Amino acid sequence: AGRGDGGERSPLLGGTPFKGCRAACAAVLAVEGLERAAFFGITANLVLYLTNGPFGWGGTQASRACLFFLGASYLLSPVGGWLADVYLGRYGTVALSFLLYLLAACLLPVATWLDGRLSVCGQLPADTIQNCSWRRGGTCRGQPPQQYCAPTVYSGLLLLALGVSSVRANLTSFGADQVRDRGGDATRRFFNWFYWSINIGAVFSLLVVAFVQQNISFLAGYLIPVACLALALLIFLLATPTFITKPPTGSQVSAMIKLALQSCGCAWLGGTGASARRWEAGDPLLNGGAQPGAPSLEEDLANFQVLARILPVMLTFIPYWMVYFQMQSTYYLQGLHLYIPSIFQRGQDRASTLQGYTFPDAWLLLANVVVLLALVPLKDHVIDPFLARRRLLPSALKRMALGMFFILASILAAGVLERERLQYVRRNQTVPQLIGKDRYLAATLPIWWQVPQYLLIGVSELFASIPGLEFAYAEAPKSMKGAIMGLFFFISGVGSLLGSGLLTLLSLPARGWMRCPEDYGSINSCRMDNYFFLLAGIQSVTCLLFAWISRRY
């Protein structure tokens, strides 16, 4: 293997660099598509998996487990980035993370058949005996005293989240490493197609995997994600000769924290006297596990200045993600209370089947995915070249600012639609509809009125999320690229948790907009429109703040 400066390894295959670059990028995109297909295949019906069959968890318990997994898969991202920067490098971290991911994913299909479930979970606890009629002394069987297999499930989900987060934090920047020497235009195009491959995986998962899980069996449905992960790992290992790999140079995270404390006047926290002199002399422990060729103190100071400029930009993404994750929660909930035409209806009165199979509810999320699949090639092949020829192609920051306004328009459209839906409910213009096993009293407004908000949120991803990845990779100091990419995904997790926390706060008994005790399971007595408009207000302030920060950048 040819080695460049700092131990960087060039591709082993012969031929032109361009062909090697294309092969490496194609492998990374295929791996990402397969990984996303596995991820969405695991999460699409995870709540249904835990509430049905042998587990028999309650809906709230299963939802908490799903939220735990989703939150951990984002919040653990900096761990994988740090591991790559300090010890394993991005290639090694991705390979080991995929192995962990694959092994943990095997737990899901194993637990669907009796012998496998007994081996990993043990015997099902005996049902409790309750006094169902205390006056007559009658008894009946109740629920098991605890969640069956909870320690195994949560441990498996935690290992899954660690594998997912490490792959997410490093595969993005590893792919960009393959084209970095070809200039900024190649990097921009790579991130466009990287995001496109994510949505290809999502389409396959929602169309095929969710369908199999809901209509055939969870055993077959969860074997598909396992097969996707095994194939992804195989492709990644077979493509090794085409990759440009970079050795770990040590992370400067501890050095950045020390400089931040000192710049804030907290020298006593950052260390004084002998410890400070040891750090200045290059103590490897205080330098975050630096390797030979790691940045000097002067480079640390320069990196700190770059980091101080990047962080305000990245932090303004928190409200963006608060709005974005409404697509998987309140937008979906709103859709259940709009009239769903018979093509999506489920139930005995208006059953819509394909050779006896029902259409999965998860298919309603395809609108956002289809928008991106259509717009990314159009942007990459038509719009961007047209603007570049006229020197009008905006910077990543300007594209991100535009994306912020698109997502603001999305949440405003959702608020307006929700207010109109409530007007229909007050005028008793409603229709009962059966979705799954639950009956909803829906407004007679058709669900197609949600298309604009899904369309706008898809366009916002094109202009904010993709350039955000490009910005984080391009601007991060060389020795902190893994950590910064991990931080980017960590911030998206923070946004999701804050949005969920705000919704919980507004559901408190004391005049909470989202508390509807008189109509449990329905949002017809809630004021979810106020919640949408509150998020719109937060995002409006963020748009102005982002515009100010980007002008000073």
Coordinates of C-alpha atoms in Angstrom, one line a residue:
A1 CA 0.0 0.0 0.0
G2 CA 1.3 3.4 -0.9
R3 CA 1.5 5.8 2.1
G4 CA 1.4 9.5 2.1
D5 CA 2.1 12.1 4.7
G6 CA 1.2 11.1 8.3
G7 CA 0.7 7.4 7.3
E8 CA -2.2 8.0 5.0
R9 CA -2.7 5.0 2.8
S10 CA -3.6 5.4 -0.9
P11 CA -5.7 2.8 -2.9
L12 CA -4.0 -0.5 -3.6
L13 CA -5.7 -1.0 -6.9
G14 CA -4.0 0.1 -10.1
G15 CA -5.5 2.3 -12.7
T16 CA -6.3 6.0 -12.7
P17 CA -7.0 7.8 -9.4
F18 CA -10.4 8.8 -10.8
K19 CA -11.5 5.2 -11.3
G20 CA -10.3 4.3 -7.9
C21 CA -12.2 7.3 -6.4
R22 CA -15.4 6.3 -8.2
A23 CA -15.2 2.7 -7.0
A24 CA -14.5 3.8 -3.4
C25 CA -17.4 6.3 -3.5
A26 CA -19.8 3.7 -5.0
A27 CA -18.9 1.2 -2.3
V28 CA -19.5 3.8 0.5
L29 CA -22.8 4.8 -1.0
A30 CA -23.9 1.2 -1.4
V31 CA -22.9 0.5 2.2
E32 CA -24.8 3.6 3.5
G33 CA -27.9 2.6 1.6
L34 CA -27.9 -0.9 3.1
E35 CA -27.2 0.4 6.6
R36 CA -30.1 2.9 6.4
A37 CA -32.4 0.1 5.1
A38 CA -31.4 -2.0 8.1
F39 CA -31.9 1.0 10.5
F40 CA -35.3 1.9 9.3
G41 CA -36.2 -1.7 9.1
I42 CA -35.4 -2.1 12.8
T43 CA -37.2 1.1 13.9
A44 CA -40.3 1.1 11.6
N45 CA -42.3 -1.5 13.6
L46 CA -40.2 -1.8 16.8
V47 CA -43.2 -0.7 18.9
L48 CA -45.4 -3.2 17.2
Y49 CA -42.7 -5.9 17.7
L50 CA -42.6 -5.3 21.5
T51 CA -46.4 -5.0 22.0
N52 CA -47.4 -8.0 20.0
G53 CA -46.6 -11.7 20.4
P54 CA -44.5 -13.1 23.3
F55 CA -43.3 -9.8 24.7
G56 CA -46.7 -8.3 25.3
W57 CA -45.4 -4.9 26.5
G58 CA -47.7 -2.0 26.9
G59 CA -47.8 0.7 24.3
T60 CA -46.1 3.3 26.6
Q61 CA -43.4 0.8 27.6
A62 CA -42.7 -0.1 23.9
S63 CA -42.6 3.6 22.9
R64 CA -40.1 4.4 25.6
A65 CA -37.9 1.6 24.4
C66 CA -38.1 2.9 20.9
L67 CA -37.3 6.5 21.9
F68 CA -34.4 5.2 24.1
F69 CA -32.9 3.5 21.0
L70 CA -33.5 6.5 18.7
G71 CA -32.1 9.0 21.2
A72 CA -29.0 6.9 22.1
S73 CA -28.3 6.3 18.4
Y74 CA -27.8 10.1 18.0
L75 CA -26.4 11.0 21.4
L76 CA -23.6 8.4 21.3
S77 CA -22.3 9.7 18.0
P78 CA -19.4 11.7 19.5
V79 CA -18.1 8.5 21.1
G80 CA -17.6 6.9 17.7
G81 CA -16.0 10.0 16.4
W82 CA -13.6 10.3 19.3
L83 CA -12.7 6.6 19.0
A84 CA -11.8 7.1 15.3
D85 CA -9.7 10.2 15.9
V86 CA -7.7 8.7 18.8
Y87 CA -7.4 5.0 18.4
L88 CA -8.8 3.2 15.4
G89 CA -9.0 5.6 12.5
R90 CA -12.3 6.0 10.5
Y91 CA -11.8 2.8 8.5
G92 CA -11.2 0.6 11.6
T93 CA -14.0 2.2 13.6
V94 CA -16.5 1.7 10.7
A95 CA -15.6 -2.0 10.3
L96 CA -15.8 -2.8 14.0
S97 CA -19.0 -0.8 14.4
F98 CA -20.6 -2.7 11.6
L99 CA -19.6 -6.0 13.3
L100 CA -21.1 -4.8 16.6
Y101 CA -24.2 -3.6 14.7
L102 CA -24.7 -6.9 13.0
L103 CA -24.3 -9.0 16.1
A104 CA -26.7 -6.9 18.1
A105 CA -29.3 -6.9 15.3
C106 CA -29.3 -10.7 15.3
L107 CA -31.0 -10.5 18.7
L108 CA -34.3 -9.3 17.1
P109 CA -35.0 -12.3 14.8
V110 CA -33.6 -14.8 17.4
A111 CA -36.1 -13.5 20.0
T112 CA -39.1 -14.2 17.6
W113 CA -38.8 -18.0 17.8
L114 CA -39.4 -19.9 21.0
D115 CA -36.0 -21.6 21.5
G116 CA -34.0 -18.5 20.7
R117 CA -36.2 -16.4 23.0
L118 CA -35.8 -18.8 25.9
S119 CA -32.0 -18.8 25.4
V120 CA -31.7 -15.0 25.6
C121 CA -34.7 -14.0 27.8
G122 CA -35.4 -17.0 29.9
Q123 CA -38.9 -18.3 30.9
L124 CA -41.9 -16.0 30.6
P125 CA -42.8 -14.9 34.2
A126 CA -46.0 -16.4 35.6
D127 CA -49.1 -14.2 35.3
T128 CA -50.1 -12.4 38.5
I129 CA -53.4 -13.4 40.2
Q130 CA -55.6 -10.4 40.8
N131 CA -58.8 -10.0 42.8
C132 CA -61.1 -9.0 40.0
S133 CA -64.3 -8.9 42.1
W134 CA -63.3 -8.2 45.6
R135 CA -66.9 -8.4 46.9
R136 CA -67.3 -11.9 45.6
G137 CA -63.7 -13.0 46.1
G138 CA -63.2 -13.8 42.4
T139 CA -59.8 -13.9 40.9
C140 CA -58.4 -13.7 37.3
R141 CA -55.1 -13.6 35.5
G142 CA -53.4 -10.3 35.1
Q143 CA -50.2 -9.0 33.4
P144 CA -46.8 -10.4 34.3
P145 CA -45.3 -8.4 37.2
Q146 CA -42.5 -7.1 35.0
Q147 CA -41.7 -6.4 31.4
Y148 CA -40.6 -9.7 29.9
C149 CA -37.0 -9.7 28.6
A150 CA -36.6 -6.0 29.4
P151 CA -32.9 -6.3 30.5
T152 CA -32.0 -8.2 27.3
V153 CA -34.0 -5.9 25.0
Y154 CA -32.5 -2.7 26.5
S155 CA -29.0 -4.1 26.5
G156 CA -29.4 -5.2 22.9
L157 CA -30.8 -1.8 21.9
L158 CA -27.9 0.0 23.6
L159 CA -25.4 -2.1 21.7
L160 CA -27.3 -1.5 18.5
A161 CA -27.3 2.3 19.2
L162 CA -23.6 2.3 19.8
G163 CA -23.0 0.5 16.5
V164 CA -25.4 2.8 14.6
S165 CA -24.0 6.0 16.1
S166 CA -20.4 5.0 15.4
V167 CA -21.2 4.1 11.8
R168 CA -23.1 7.3 11.4
A169 CA -20.4 9.5 12.8
N170 CA -17.6 8.0 10.7
L171 CA -18.9 6.6 7.4
T172 CA -20.0 10.1 6.3
S173 CA -16.5 11.6 6.8
F174 CA -14.8 8.4 5.6
G175 CA -16.6 8.7 2.3
A176 CA -15.8 12.4 2.0
D177 CA -12.1 11.5 2.5
Q178 CA -12.2 9.6 -0.8
V179 CA -12.9 12.8 -2.8
R180 CA -11.4 15.5 -0.6
D181 CA -8.3 15.9 -2.8
R182 CA -10.6 16.4 -5.9
G183 CA -11.8 19.8 -4.5
G184 CA -14.9 21.3 -2.9
D185 CA -17.2 20.6 -5.8
A186 CA -16.5 16.9 -5.6
T187 CA -17.2 17.0 -1.8
R188 CA -20.4 18.8 -2.3
R189 CA -21.6 16.3 -4.9
F190 CA -20.6 13.4 -2.7
F191 CA -22.8 14.7 0.2
N192 CA -25.7 15.1 -2.3
W193 CA -25.5 11.5 -3.4
F194 CA -24.7 10.3 0.1
Y195 CA -28.0 11.7 1.3
W196 CA -29.7 10.3 -1.8
S197 CA -28.5 6.8 -0.8
I198 CA -29.9 7.2 2.7
N199 CA -33.3 7.8 1.2
I200 CA -33.0 4.8 -1.2
G201 CA -32.5 2.7 1.9
A202 CA -35.5 4.3 3.6
V203 CA -37.7 3.6 0.6
F204 CA -36.7 -0.1 0.5
S205 CA -37.2 -0.4 4.2
L206 CA -40.7 1.2 4.3
L207 CA -41.9 -0.5 1.2
V208 CA -40.6 -4.0 1.7
V209 CA -39.4 -4.6 5.3
A210 CA -42.3 -2.9 7.1
F211 CA -44.7 -4.7 4.8
V212 CA -43.1 -8.1 5.6
Q213 CA -43.0 -7.4 9.3
Q214 CA -46.7 -6.4 9.5
N215 CA -48.2 -8.9 7.1
I216 CA -45.9 -12.1 7.1
S217 CA -43.8 -12.4 10.2
F218 CA -41.3 -10.6 12.4
L219 CA -38.8 -13.4 11.9
A220 CA -38.6 -12.8 8.1
G221 CA -39.0 -9.0 8.6
Y222 CA -36.0 -8.8 11.0
L223 CA -33.8 -11.2 9.0
I224 CA -33.9 -8.7 6.1
P225 CA -32.1 -6.0 8.1
V226 CA -29.6 -8.6 9.4
A227 CA -28.9 -9.6 5.7
C228 CA -28.5 -5.9 4.7
L229 CA -25.9 -5.4 7.5
A230 CA -24.0 -8.5 6.5
L231 CA -24.0 -7.5 2.9
A232 CA -22.9 -3.9 3.8
L233 CA -20.0 -5.2 5.9
L234 CA -19.0 -7.6 3.1
I235 CA -19.0 -4.8 0.5
F236 CA -17.0 -2.5 2.8
L237 CA -14.3 -5.2 3.4
L238 CA -14.1 -6.2 -0.3
A239 CA -13.7 -2.5 -1.3
T240 CA -10.8 -2.0 1.1
P241 CA -8.2 -1.9 -1.7
T242 CA -10.0 1.1 -3.3
F243 CA -10.1 3.2 -0.2
I244 CA -8.0 6.1 1.0
T245 CA -7.5 5.5 4.7
K246 CA -6.1 7.9 7.3
P247 CA -4.5 6.8 10.5
P248 CA -5.7 8.2 13.9
T249 CA -3.8 11.4 14.7
G250 CA -5.2 11.9 18.2
S251 CA -8.2 14.0 19.2
Q252 CA -7.7 17.5 20.5
V253 CA -11.0 17.4 22.4
S254 CA -9.3 17.7 25.8
A255 CA -7.0 20.4 24.5
M256 CA -10.1 22.4 23.2
I257 CA -11.9 22.0 26.5
K258 CA -8.8 23.3 28.4
L259 CA -8.4 26.3 26.0
A260 CA -12.2 27.0 26.4
L261 CA -11.9 27.0 30.2
Q262 CA -8.9 29.3 30.1
S263 CA -10.5 31.7 27.7
C264 CA -13.5 32.0 30.0
G265 CA -11.2 32.8 33.0
C266 CA -11.5 29.4 34.5
A267 CA -7.8 28.7 34.7
W268 CA -8.2 26.8 38.0
L269 CA -10.5 24.3 36.2
G270 CA -8.2 24.0 33.2
G271 CA -5.1 23.3 35.4
T272 CA -2.3 25.6 36.6
G273 CA 1.3 25.4 37.6
A274 CA 3.0 22.1 36.9
S275 CA 0.0 20.5 35.2
A276 CA -0.3 23.5 32.8
R277 CA 3.4 23.4 32.0
R278 CA 3.1 19.6 31.3
W279 CA 0.3 20.2 28.9
E280 CA 2.3 23.0 27.1
A281 CA 5.2 20.6 26.9
G282 CA 3.0 18.1 25.0
D283 CA 1.9 15.6 27.7
P284 CA 0.2 12.8 25.7
L285 CA -2.5 12.2 28.3
L286 CA -3.6 15.8 28.5
N287 CA -3.3 16.1 24.7
G288 CA -6.2 13.6 24.3
G289 CA -4.1 10.6 23.3
A290 CA -2.2 12.4 20.5
Q291 CA -0.3 10.3 18.1
P292 CA 3.0 11.2 16.3
G293 CA 2.3 14.0 13.9
A294 CA -0.5 15.4 16.0
P295 CA -1.1 19.2 16.2
S296 CA 1.3 21.3 18.2
L297 CA 0.2 23.9 20.8
E298 CA 0.1 26.6 18.1
E299 CA -2.1 24.4 15.9
D300 CA -4.3 23.7 18.9
L301 CA -4.9 27.4 19.4
A302 CA -5.7 27.8 15.7
N303 CA -8.0 24.8 15.8
F304 CA -9.7 26.3 18.9
Q305 CA -10.4 29.5 17.0
V306 CA -11.9 27.5 14.1
L307 CA -14.0 25.5 16.6
A308 CA -15.3 28.7 18.2
R309 CA -16.6 29.8 14.8
I310 CA -18.2 26.4 14.0
L311 CA -20.0 25.8 17.2
P312 CA -22.5 28.7 17.0
V313 CA -23.5 27.6 13.5
M314 CA -24.1 24.0 14.6
L315 CA -26.0 25.0 17.7
T316 CA -28.5 27.0 15.7
F317 CA -29.5 23.6 14.2
I318 CA -31.1 22.5 17.4
P319 CA -34.5 24.3 16.7
Y320 CA -34.2 23.0 13.1
W321 CA -34.1 19.4 14.4
M322 CA -36.9 20.1 16.9
V323 CA -39.2 20.9 13.9
Y324 CA -37.8 18.1 11.7
F325 CA -38.6 15.3 14.1
Q326 CA -42.2 16.4 14.2
M327 CA -42.5 14.6 10.9
Q328 CA -42.3 11.3 12.8
S329 CA -44.5 12.3 15.7
T330 CA -47.0 15.1 15.6
Y331 CA -47.3 15.3 11.8
Y332 CA -48.1 11.6 11.8
L333 CA -50.5 12.0 14.6
Q334 CA -52.2 14.9 12.7
G335 CA -52.5 12.6 9.7
L336 CA -54.4 10.0 11.7
H337 CA -57.1 12.6 12.4
L338 CA -57.5 13.6 8.8
Y339 CA -59.7 11.6 6.4
I340 CA -57.6 8.9 4.9
P341 CA -59.0 7.7 1.5
S342 CA -59.7 4.0 1.1
I343 CA -56.3 3.3 -0.6
F344 CA -54.7 3.6 2.9
Q345 CA -57.7 2.5 5.0
R346 CA -57.5 -0.6 7.1
G347 CA -60.3 -2.4 8.8
Q348 CA -63.3 -4.5 8.0
D349 CA -65.5 -1.7 6.8
R350 CA -63.1 -0.2 4.3
A351 CA -60.4 -2.7 3.9
S352 CA -57.8 -2.0 1.3
T353 CA -55.7 -5.1 0.5
L354 CA -53.3 -6.4 -2.0
Q355 CA -53.9 -10.1 -2.4
G356 CA -55.1 -10.3 1.2
Y357 CA -52.3 -8.0 2.6
T358 CA -53.0 -4.6 4.2
F359 CA -51.0 -1.5 3.4
P360 CA -48.7 -0.6 6.3
D361 CA -49.2 2.6 8.1
A362 CA -45.5 3.4 7.8
W363 CA -46.0 4.0 4.1
L364 CA -47.5 7.4 4.9
L365 CA -43.9 8.6 5.6
L366 CA -42.8 8.1 2.0
A367 CA -43.8 11.6 0.9
N368 CA -40.7 13.2 2.4
V369 CA -38.4 10.4 1.0
V370 CA -39.8 10.6 -2.5
V371 CA -39.2 14.4 -2.6
L372 CA -35.5 14.0 -1.8
L373 CA -35.1 11.1 -4.3
A374 CA -36.4 13.4 -7.0
L375 CA -34.7 16.6 -6.1
V376 CA -31.2 15.4 -5.3
P377 CA -30.4 14.3 -8.9
L378 CA -32.1 17.4 -10.3
K379 CA -30.0 19.6 -8.1
D380 CA -26.8 17.7 -8.7
H381 CA -27.1 17.4 -12.5
V382 CA -29.1 20.5 -13.5
I383 CA -29.4 23.3 -10.9
D384 CA -25.9 23.3 -9.4
P385 CA -24.1 23.1 -12.7
F386 CA -26.3 25.9 -14.1
L387 CA -25.5 28.2 -11.1
A388 CA -21.8 27.2 -11.1
R389 CA -21.4 28.2 -14.8
R390 CA -22.8 31.7 -13.9
R391 CA -20.8 31.9 -10.7
L392 CA -24.1 32.1 -8.7
L393 CA -23.7 28.9 -6.7
P394 CA -24.4 29.9 -3.1
S395 CA -22.0 28.9 -0.2
A396 CA -23.0 26.1 2.2
L397 CA -24.0 28.7 4.8
K398 CA -26.4 30.5 2.4
R399 CA -27.9 27.2 1.4
M400 CA -28.4 26.3 5.1
A401 CA -30.1 29.7 5.7
L402 CA -32.5 28.9 2.9
G403 CA -33.2 25.5 4.3
M404 CA -34.0 27.1 7.7
F405 CA -36.7 29.2 6.1
F406 CA -38.2 26.2 4.2
I407 CA -38.6 24.3 7.5
L408 CA -40.2 27.3 9.0
A409 CA -42.7 27.3 6.2
S410 CA -43.4 23.6 6.9
I411 CA -44.3 24.1 10.5
L412 CA -46.4 27.1 9.7
A413 CA -48.3 25.1 7.1
A414 CA -48.8 22.4 9.7
G415 CA -50.2 25.0 12.2
V416 CA -52.6 26.5 9.6
L417 CA -53.8 23.0 8.6
E418 CA -54.3 22.0 12.3
R419 CA -56.3 25.1 13.0
E420 CA -58.5 24.4 10.0
R421 CA -58.9 20.8 11.0
L422 CA -60.1 21.9 14.5
Q423 CA -62.7 24.1 12.8
Y424 CA -64.0 21.0 11.0
V425 CA -64.2 19.1 14.3
R426 CA -66.1 22.0 16.0
R427 CA -68.6 22.0 13.1
N428 CA -69.0 18.2 13.5
Q429 CA -67.7 17.6 10.0
T430 CA -66.0 14.4 11.1
V431 CA -65.9 10.8 10.0
P432 CA -65.0 7.7 12.1
Q433 CA -62.1 5.6 10.6
L434 CA -60.4 2.5 11.7
I435 CA -56.6 2.4 11.4
G436 CA -55.0 -0.7 12.7
K437 CA -57.0 -1.7 15.8
D438 CA -57.8 1.9 16.8
R439 CA -60.8 4.0 15.8
Y440 CA -60.2 7.7 15.2
L441 CA -62.7 10.5 14.8
A442 CA -61.2 12.4 11.8
A443 CA -62.0 15.6 10.2
T444 CA -63.4 15.3 6.6
L445 CA -60.4 17.2 5.3
P446 CA -58.4 14.6 3.2
I447 CA -54.9 13.7 4.3
W448 CA -53.5 15.1 1.0
W449 CA -53.5 18.6 2.6
Q450 CA -50.4 17.4 4.6
V451 CA -48.4 17.1 1.3
P452 CA -47.2 20.7 1.4
Q453 CA -45.7 20.4 4.9
Y454 CA -43.9 17.1 3.9
L455 CA -42.8 18.7 0.7
L456 CA -41.3 21.7 2.4
I457 CA -39.5 19.6 5.0
G458 CA -38.0 17.5 2.3
V459 CA -36.8 20.7 0.5
S460 CA -35.4 22.0 3.7
E461 CA -33.3 18.8 4.1
L462 CA -31.9 19.5 0.6
F463 CA -30.8 23.0 1.6
A464 CA -30.0 22.6 5.3
S465 CA -29.2 19.1 6.3
I466 CA -27.0 18.1 3.3
P467 CA -25.0 21.4 3.3
G468 CA -24.8 21.1 7.1
L469 CA -22.9 17.8 6.7
E470 CA -20.7 19.4 4.0
F471 CA -20.0 22.4 6.3
A472 CA -19.2 20.2 9.4
Y473 CA -16.7 18.1 7.4
A474 CA -15.1 21.0 5.5
E475 CA -14.6 23.3 8.4
A476 CA -13.7 20.9 11.1
P477 CA -10.0 20.8 12.1
K478 CA -8.2 17.8 10.6
S479 CA -7.6 16.1 13.9
M480 CA -11.2 16.6 15.0
K481 CA -13.2 15.6 11.9
G482 CA -14.6 12.5 13.5
A483 CA -15.6 14.3 16.7
I484 CA -17.2 17.2 14.9
M485 CA -19.2 14.9 12.6
G486 CA -20.3 13.1 15.8
L487 CA -21.2 16.4 17.3
F488 CA -23.4 17.3 14.3
F489 CA -25.5 14.1 14.8
F490 CA -25.4 14.6 18.6
I491 CA -27.0 18.0 18.1
S492 CA -29.8 16.4 16.0
G493 CA -30.5 14.1 18.9
V494 CA -30.6 17.0 21.3
G495 CA -33.1 18.7 19.1
S496 CA -35.3 15.6 19.1
L497 CA -35.2 15.4 22.9
L498 CA -35.9 19.1 23.3
G499 CA -38.9 18.8 21.0
S500 CA -40.2 15.8 23.0
G501 CA -39.5 17.6 26.3
L502 CA -41.4 20.7 25.1
L503 CA -44.4 18.5 24.1
T504 CA -44.3 16.8 27.5
L505 CA -44.2 20.2 29.3
L506 CA -47.2 21.3 27.3
S507 CA -49.0 18.1 28.3
L508 CA -48.9 18.9 32.0
P509 CA -52.3 19.1 33.8
A510 CA -52.0 22.9 34.5
R511 CA -53.5 24.3 31.3
G512 CA -51.3 22.3 28.9
W513 CA -52.2 22.8 25.3
M514 CA -51.6 19.1 24.6
R515 CA -53.5 17.7 27.6
C516 CA -56.8 16.1 26.5
P517 CA -58.1 14.0 29.4
E518 CA -61.7 14.1 28.3
D519 CA -60.9 12.4 24.9
Y520 CA -58.1 10.0 25.6
G521 CA -56.2 8.9 22.4
S522 CA -57.5 11.8 20.3
I523 CA -56.1 15.3 19.6
N524 CA -59.5 16.7 18.8
S525 CA -59.7 18.5 22.2
C526 CA -56.0 19.6 22.1
R527 CA -54.6 22.8 20.7
M528 CA -51.8 21.3 18.7
D529 CA -51.9 24.3 16.4
N530 CA -50.6 26.4 19.3
Y531 CA -47.7 24.0 19.7
F532 CA -46.9 24.2 16.0
F533 CA -47.0 28.0 16.1
L534 CA -44.8 28.0 19.2
L535 CA -42.2 26.0 17.2
A536 CA -42.6 28.4 14.3
G537 CA -41.8 31.3 16.6
I538 CA -38.7 29.5 17.9
Q539 CA -37.6 28.7 14.4
S540 CA -38.3 32.3 13.2
V541 CA -35.9 33.7 15.9
T542 CA -33.4 31.0 14.8
C543 CA -33.6 32.0 11.2
L544 CA -32.7 35.6 12.1
L545 CA -30.0 34.4 14.4
F546 CA -28.5 32.1 11.8
A547 CA -28.6 34.9 9.2
W548 CA -26.6 37.1 11.6
I549 CA -24.1 34.4 12.5
S550 CA -23.5 33.4 8.9
R551 CA -22.8 37.1 7.9
R552 CA -20.2 37.3 10.6
Y553 CA -18.6 33.9 9.8

